[in-house]
PDB file of C-alpha atoms and ligand atoms in Angstrom:
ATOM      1  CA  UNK A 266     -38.200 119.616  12.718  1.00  0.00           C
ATOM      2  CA  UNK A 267     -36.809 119.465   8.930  1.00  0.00           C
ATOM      3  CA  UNK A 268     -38.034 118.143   6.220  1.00  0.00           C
ATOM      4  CA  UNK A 269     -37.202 115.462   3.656  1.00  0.00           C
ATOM      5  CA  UNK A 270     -38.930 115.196   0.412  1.00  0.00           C
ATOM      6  CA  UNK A 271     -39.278 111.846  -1.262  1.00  0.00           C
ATOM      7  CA  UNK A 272     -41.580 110.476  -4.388  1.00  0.00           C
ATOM      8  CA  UNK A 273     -43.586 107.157  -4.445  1.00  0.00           C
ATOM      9  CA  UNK A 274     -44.387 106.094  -7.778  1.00  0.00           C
ATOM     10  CA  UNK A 275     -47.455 103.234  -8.087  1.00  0.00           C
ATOM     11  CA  UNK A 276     -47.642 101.466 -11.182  1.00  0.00           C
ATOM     12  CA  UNK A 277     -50.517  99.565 -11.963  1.00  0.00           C
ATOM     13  CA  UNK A 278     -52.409  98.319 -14.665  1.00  0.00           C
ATOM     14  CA  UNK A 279     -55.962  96.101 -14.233  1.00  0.00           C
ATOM     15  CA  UNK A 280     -55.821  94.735 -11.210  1.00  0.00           C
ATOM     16  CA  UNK A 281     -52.281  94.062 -10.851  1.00  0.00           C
ATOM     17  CA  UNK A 282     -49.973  96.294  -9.374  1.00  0.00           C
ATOM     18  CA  UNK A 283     -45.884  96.459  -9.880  1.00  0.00           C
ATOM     19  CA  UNK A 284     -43.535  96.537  -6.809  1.00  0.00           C
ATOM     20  CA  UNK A 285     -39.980  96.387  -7.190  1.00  0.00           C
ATOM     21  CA  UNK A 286     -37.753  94.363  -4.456  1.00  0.00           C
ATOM     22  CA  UNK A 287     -35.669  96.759  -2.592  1.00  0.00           C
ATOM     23  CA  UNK A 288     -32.353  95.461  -3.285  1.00  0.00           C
ATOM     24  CA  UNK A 289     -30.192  97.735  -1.388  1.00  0.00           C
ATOM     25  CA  UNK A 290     -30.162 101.093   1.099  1.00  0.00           C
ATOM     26  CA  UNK A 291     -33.193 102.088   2.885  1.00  0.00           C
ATOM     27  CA  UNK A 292     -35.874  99.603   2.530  1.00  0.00           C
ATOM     28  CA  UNK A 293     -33.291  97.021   1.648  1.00  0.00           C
ATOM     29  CA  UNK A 294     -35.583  93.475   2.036  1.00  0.00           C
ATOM     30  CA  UNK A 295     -39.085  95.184   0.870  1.00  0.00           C
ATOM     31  CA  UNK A 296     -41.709  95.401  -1.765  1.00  0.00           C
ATOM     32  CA  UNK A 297     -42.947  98.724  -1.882  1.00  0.00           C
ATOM     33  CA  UNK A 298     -43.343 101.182  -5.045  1.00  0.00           C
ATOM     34  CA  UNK A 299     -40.714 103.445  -6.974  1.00  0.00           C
ATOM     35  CA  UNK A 300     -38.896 106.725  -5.751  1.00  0.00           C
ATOM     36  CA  UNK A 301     -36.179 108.145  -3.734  1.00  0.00           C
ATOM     37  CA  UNK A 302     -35.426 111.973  -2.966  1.00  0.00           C
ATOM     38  CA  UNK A 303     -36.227 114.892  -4.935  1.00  0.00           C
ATOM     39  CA  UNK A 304     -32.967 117.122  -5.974  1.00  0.00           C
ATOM     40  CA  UNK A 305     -32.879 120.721  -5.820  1.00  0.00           C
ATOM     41  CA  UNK A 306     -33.394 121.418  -9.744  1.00  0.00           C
ATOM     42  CA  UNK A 307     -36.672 119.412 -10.357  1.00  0.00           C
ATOM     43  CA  UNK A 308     -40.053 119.640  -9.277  1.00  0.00           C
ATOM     44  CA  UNK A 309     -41.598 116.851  -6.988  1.00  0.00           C
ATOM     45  CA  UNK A 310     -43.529 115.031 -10.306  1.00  0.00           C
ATOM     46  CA  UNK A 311     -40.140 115.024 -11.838  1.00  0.00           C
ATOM     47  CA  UNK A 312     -38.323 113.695  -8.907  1.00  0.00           C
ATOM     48  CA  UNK A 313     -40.963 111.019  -9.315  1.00  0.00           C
ATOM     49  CA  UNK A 314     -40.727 110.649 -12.881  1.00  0.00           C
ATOM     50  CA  UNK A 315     -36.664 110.252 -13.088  1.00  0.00           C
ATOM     51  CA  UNK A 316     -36.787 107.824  -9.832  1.00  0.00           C
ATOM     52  CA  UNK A 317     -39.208 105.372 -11.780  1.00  0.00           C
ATOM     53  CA  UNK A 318     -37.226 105.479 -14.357  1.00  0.00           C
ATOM     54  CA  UNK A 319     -33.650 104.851 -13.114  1.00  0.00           C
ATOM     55  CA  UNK A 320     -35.087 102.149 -10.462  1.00  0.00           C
ATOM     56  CA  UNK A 321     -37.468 100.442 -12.932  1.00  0.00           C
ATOM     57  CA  UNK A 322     -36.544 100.964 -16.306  1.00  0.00           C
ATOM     58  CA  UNK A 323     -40.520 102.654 -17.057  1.00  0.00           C
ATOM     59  CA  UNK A 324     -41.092 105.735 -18.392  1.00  0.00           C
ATOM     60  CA  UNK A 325     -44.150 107.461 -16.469  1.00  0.00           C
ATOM     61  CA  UNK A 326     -46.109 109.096 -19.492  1.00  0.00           C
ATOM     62  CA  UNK A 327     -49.181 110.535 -16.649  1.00  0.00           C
ATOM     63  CA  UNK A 328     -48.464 110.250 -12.983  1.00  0.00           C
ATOM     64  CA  UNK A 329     -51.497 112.086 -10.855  1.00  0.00           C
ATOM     65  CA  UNK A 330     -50.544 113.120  -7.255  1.00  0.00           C
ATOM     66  CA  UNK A 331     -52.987 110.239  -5.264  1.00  0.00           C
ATOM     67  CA  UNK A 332     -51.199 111.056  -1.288  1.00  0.00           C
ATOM     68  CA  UNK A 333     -48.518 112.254   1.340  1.00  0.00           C
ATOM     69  CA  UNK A 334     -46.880 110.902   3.675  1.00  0.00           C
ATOM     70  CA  UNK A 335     -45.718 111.794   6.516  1.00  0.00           C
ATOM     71  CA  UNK A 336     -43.548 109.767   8.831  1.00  0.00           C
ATOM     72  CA  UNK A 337     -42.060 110.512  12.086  1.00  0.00           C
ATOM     73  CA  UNK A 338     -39.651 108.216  14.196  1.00  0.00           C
ATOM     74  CA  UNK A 339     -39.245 108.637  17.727  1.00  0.00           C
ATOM     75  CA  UNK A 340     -36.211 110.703  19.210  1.00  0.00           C
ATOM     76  CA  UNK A 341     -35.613 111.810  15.203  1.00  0.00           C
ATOM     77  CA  UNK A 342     -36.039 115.216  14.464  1.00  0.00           C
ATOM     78  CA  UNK A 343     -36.062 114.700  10.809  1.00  0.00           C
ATOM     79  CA  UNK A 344     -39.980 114.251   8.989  1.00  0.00           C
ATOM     80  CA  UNK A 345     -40.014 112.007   5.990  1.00  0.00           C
ATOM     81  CA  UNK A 346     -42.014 113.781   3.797  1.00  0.00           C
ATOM     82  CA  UNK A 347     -43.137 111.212   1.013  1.00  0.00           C
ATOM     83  CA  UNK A 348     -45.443 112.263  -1.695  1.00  0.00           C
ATOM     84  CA  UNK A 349     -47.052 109.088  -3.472  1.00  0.00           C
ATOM     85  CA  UNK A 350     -48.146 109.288  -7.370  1.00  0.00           C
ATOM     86  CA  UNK A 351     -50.477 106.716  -9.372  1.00  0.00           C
ATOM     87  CA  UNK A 352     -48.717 105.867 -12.674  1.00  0.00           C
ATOM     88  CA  UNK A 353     -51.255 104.138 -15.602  1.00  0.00           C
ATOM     89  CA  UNK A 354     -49.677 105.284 -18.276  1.00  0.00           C
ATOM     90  CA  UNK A 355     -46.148 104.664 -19.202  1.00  0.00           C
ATOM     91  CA  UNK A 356     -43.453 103.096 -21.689  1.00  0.00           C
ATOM     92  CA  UNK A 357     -41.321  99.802 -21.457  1.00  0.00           C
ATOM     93  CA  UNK A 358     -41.087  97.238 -19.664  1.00  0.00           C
ATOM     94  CA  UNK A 359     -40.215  96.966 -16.400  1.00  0.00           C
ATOM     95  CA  UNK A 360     -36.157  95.839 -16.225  1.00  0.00           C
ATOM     96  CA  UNK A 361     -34.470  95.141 -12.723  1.00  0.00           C
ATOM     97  CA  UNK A 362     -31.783  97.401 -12.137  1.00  0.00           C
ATOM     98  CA  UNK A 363     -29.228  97.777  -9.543  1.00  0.00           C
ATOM     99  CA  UNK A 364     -31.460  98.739  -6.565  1.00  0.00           C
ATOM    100  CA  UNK A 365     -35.074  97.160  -7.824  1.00  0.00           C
ATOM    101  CA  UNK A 366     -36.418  94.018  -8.719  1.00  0.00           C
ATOM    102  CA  UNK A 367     -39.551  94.163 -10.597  1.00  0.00           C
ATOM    103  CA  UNK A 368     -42.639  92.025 -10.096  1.00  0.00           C
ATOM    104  CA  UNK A 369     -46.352  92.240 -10.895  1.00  0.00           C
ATOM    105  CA  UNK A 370     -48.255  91.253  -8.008  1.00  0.00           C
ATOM    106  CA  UNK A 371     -52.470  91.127  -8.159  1.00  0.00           C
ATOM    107  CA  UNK A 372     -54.661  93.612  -6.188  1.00  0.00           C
ATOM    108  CA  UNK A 373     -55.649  90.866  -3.883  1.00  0.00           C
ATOM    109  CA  UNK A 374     -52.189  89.115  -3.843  1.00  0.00           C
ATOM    110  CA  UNK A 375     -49.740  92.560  -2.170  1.00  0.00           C
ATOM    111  CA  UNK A 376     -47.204  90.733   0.319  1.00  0.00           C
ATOM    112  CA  UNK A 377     -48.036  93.015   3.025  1.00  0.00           C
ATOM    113  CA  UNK A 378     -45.812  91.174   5.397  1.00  0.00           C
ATOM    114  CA  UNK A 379     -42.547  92.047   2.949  1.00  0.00           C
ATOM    115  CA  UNK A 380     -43.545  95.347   2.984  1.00  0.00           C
ATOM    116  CA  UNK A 381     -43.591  98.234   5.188  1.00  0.00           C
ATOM    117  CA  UNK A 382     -45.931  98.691   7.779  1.00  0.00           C
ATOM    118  CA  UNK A 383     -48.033 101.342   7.081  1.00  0.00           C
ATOM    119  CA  UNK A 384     -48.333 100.197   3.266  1.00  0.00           C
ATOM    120  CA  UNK A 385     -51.885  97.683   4.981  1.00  0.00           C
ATOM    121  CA  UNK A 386     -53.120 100.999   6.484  1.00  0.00           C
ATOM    122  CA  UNK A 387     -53.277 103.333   3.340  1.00  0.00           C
ATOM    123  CA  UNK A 388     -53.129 100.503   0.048  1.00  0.00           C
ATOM    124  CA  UNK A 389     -57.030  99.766   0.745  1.00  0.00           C
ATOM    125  CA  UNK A 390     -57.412 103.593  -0.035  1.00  0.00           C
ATOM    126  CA  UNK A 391     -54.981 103.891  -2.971  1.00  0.00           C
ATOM    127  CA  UNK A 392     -56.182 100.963  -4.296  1.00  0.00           C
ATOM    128  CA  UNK A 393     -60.379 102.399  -4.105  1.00  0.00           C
ATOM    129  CA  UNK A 394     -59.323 104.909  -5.779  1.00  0.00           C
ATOM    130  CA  UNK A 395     -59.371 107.334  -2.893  1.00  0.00           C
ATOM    131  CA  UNK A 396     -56.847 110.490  -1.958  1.00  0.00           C
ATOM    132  CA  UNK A 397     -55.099 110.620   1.284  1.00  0.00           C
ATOM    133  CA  UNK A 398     -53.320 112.410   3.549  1.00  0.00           C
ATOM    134  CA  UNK A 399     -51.374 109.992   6.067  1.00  0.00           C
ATOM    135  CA  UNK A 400     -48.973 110.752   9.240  1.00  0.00           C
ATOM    136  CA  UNK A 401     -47.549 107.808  11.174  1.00  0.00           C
ATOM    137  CA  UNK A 402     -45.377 107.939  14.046  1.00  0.00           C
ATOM    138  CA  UNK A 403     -42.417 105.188  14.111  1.00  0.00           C
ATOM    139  CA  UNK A 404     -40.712 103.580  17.089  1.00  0.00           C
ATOM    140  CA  UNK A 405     -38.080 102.196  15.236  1.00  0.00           C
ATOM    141  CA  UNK A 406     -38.618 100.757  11.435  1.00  0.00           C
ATOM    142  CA  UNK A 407     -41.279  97.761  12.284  1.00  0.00           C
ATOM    143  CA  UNK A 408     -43.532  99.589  14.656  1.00  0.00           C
ATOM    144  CA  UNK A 409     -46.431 102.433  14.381  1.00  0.00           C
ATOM    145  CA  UNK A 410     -46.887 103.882  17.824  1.00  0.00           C
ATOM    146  CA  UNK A 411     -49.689 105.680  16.162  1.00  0.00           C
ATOM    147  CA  UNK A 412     -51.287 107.216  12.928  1.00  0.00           C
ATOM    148  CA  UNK A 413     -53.809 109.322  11.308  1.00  0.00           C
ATOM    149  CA  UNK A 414     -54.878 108.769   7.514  1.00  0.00           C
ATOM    150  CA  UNK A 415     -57.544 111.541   6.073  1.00  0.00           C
ATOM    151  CA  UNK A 416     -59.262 111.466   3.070  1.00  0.00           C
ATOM    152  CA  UNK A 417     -58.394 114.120   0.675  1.00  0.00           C
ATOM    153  CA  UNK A 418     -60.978 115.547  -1.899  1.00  0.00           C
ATOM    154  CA  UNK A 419     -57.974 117.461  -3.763  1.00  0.00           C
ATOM    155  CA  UNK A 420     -54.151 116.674  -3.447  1.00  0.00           C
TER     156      UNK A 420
HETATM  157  C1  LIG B 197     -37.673 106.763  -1.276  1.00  0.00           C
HETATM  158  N1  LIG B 197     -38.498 105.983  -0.399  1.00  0.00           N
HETATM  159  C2  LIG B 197     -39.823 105.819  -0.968  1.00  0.00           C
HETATM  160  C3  LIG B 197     -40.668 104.981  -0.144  1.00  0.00           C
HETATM  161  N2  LIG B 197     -40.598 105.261   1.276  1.00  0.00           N
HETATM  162  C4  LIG B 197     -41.528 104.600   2.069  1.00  0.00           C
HETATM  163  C5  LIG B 197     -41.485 104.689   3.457  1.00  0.00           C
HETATM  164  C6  LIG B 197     -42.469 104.024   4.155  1.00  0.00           C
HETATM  165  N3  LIG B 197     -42.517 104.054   5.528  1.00  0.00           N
HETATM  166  C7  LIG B 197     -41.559 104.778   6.323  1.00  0.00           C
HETATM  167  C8  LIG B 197     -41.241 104.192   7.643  1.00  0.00           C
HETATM  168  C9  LIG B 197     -40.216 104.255   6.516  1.00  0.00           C
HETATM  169  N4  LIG B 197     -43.450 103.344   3.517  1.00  0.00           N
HETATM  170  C10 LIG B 197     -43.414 103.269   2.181  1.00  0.00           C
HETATM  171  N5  LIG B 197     -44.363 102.542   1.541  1.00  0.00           N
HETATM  172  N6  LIG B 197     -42.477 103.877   1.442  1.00  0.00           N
HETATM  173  C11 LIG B 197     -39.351 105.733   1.868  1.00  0.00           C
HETATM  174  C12 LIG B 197     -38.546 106.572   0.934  1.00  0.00           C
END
């Protein structure tokens, strides 16, 4: 199978957490975090970096590698490799831009149901504080066949 490489960015500050609305493309309809693919001349972190920045307006000032993910979809020979980043530190304000629309949402208030589906399984962790190491096998875009999420002591 091949690989593709995407970033993840998390923004949060106490207890709230910023998702952007998906406004177009892959995802198109969801709340989930910051990112896209990682080009050929820049690391992973700086994949990460740019992508919050061009879909959010925020500049990540410390981003620390918190998981990966790694999704599979049935009869698809390509693995979505997506490796997710905790940003606390960072500069502006968050702007909507062409493909994002920014909102603050509280830890206990994530709209789980406009969001993908394996965001419920692995949040709780993120959200403790806790590294992990997810795989998640997709029959379609709305349905886990089946998973595994490991905690990671180092990432
Ligand atoms: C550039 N993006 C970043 C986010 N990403 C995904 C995917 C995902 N599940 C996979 C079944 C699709 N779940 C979250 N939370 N994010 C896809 C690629």
């Amino acid at each position: 199978t091949s690989q593709k490489i995407f970033t993840l960015a998390m923004v949060r500050k106490t207890n709230a957490l910023l998702l952007g609305l998906k406004k177009k493309g892959f995802g198109e309809g969801k709340w989930n975090g910051f990112g896209g693919k990682v080009e050929k001349d820049e690391t992973i972190s700086e994949g990460a970096v740019r992508e919050l920045e061009e879909e959010s307006g925020l500049v990540a000032k410390c981003l620390t590698k918190i998981g990966i993910l790694e999704f599979e979809f049935v009869g698809d020979p390509v693995l979505f490799e997506v490796h997710v980043f905790d940003v606390t530190q960072y500069e502006g304000e968050p702007v909507e831009t062409e493909e994002m629309k920014p909102q603050w949402f509280p830890e206990d208030g994530i709209p789980y149901e406009k969001m993908w589906p394996d965001d419920i399984l692995w949040y709780p962790l993120y959200l403790k504080g806790i590294k992990f190491r997810g795989h998640f096998l997709y029959q379609g875009y709305d349905t886990i066949l089946n998973y595994t999420l490991t905690q990671m002591d180092h990432l």
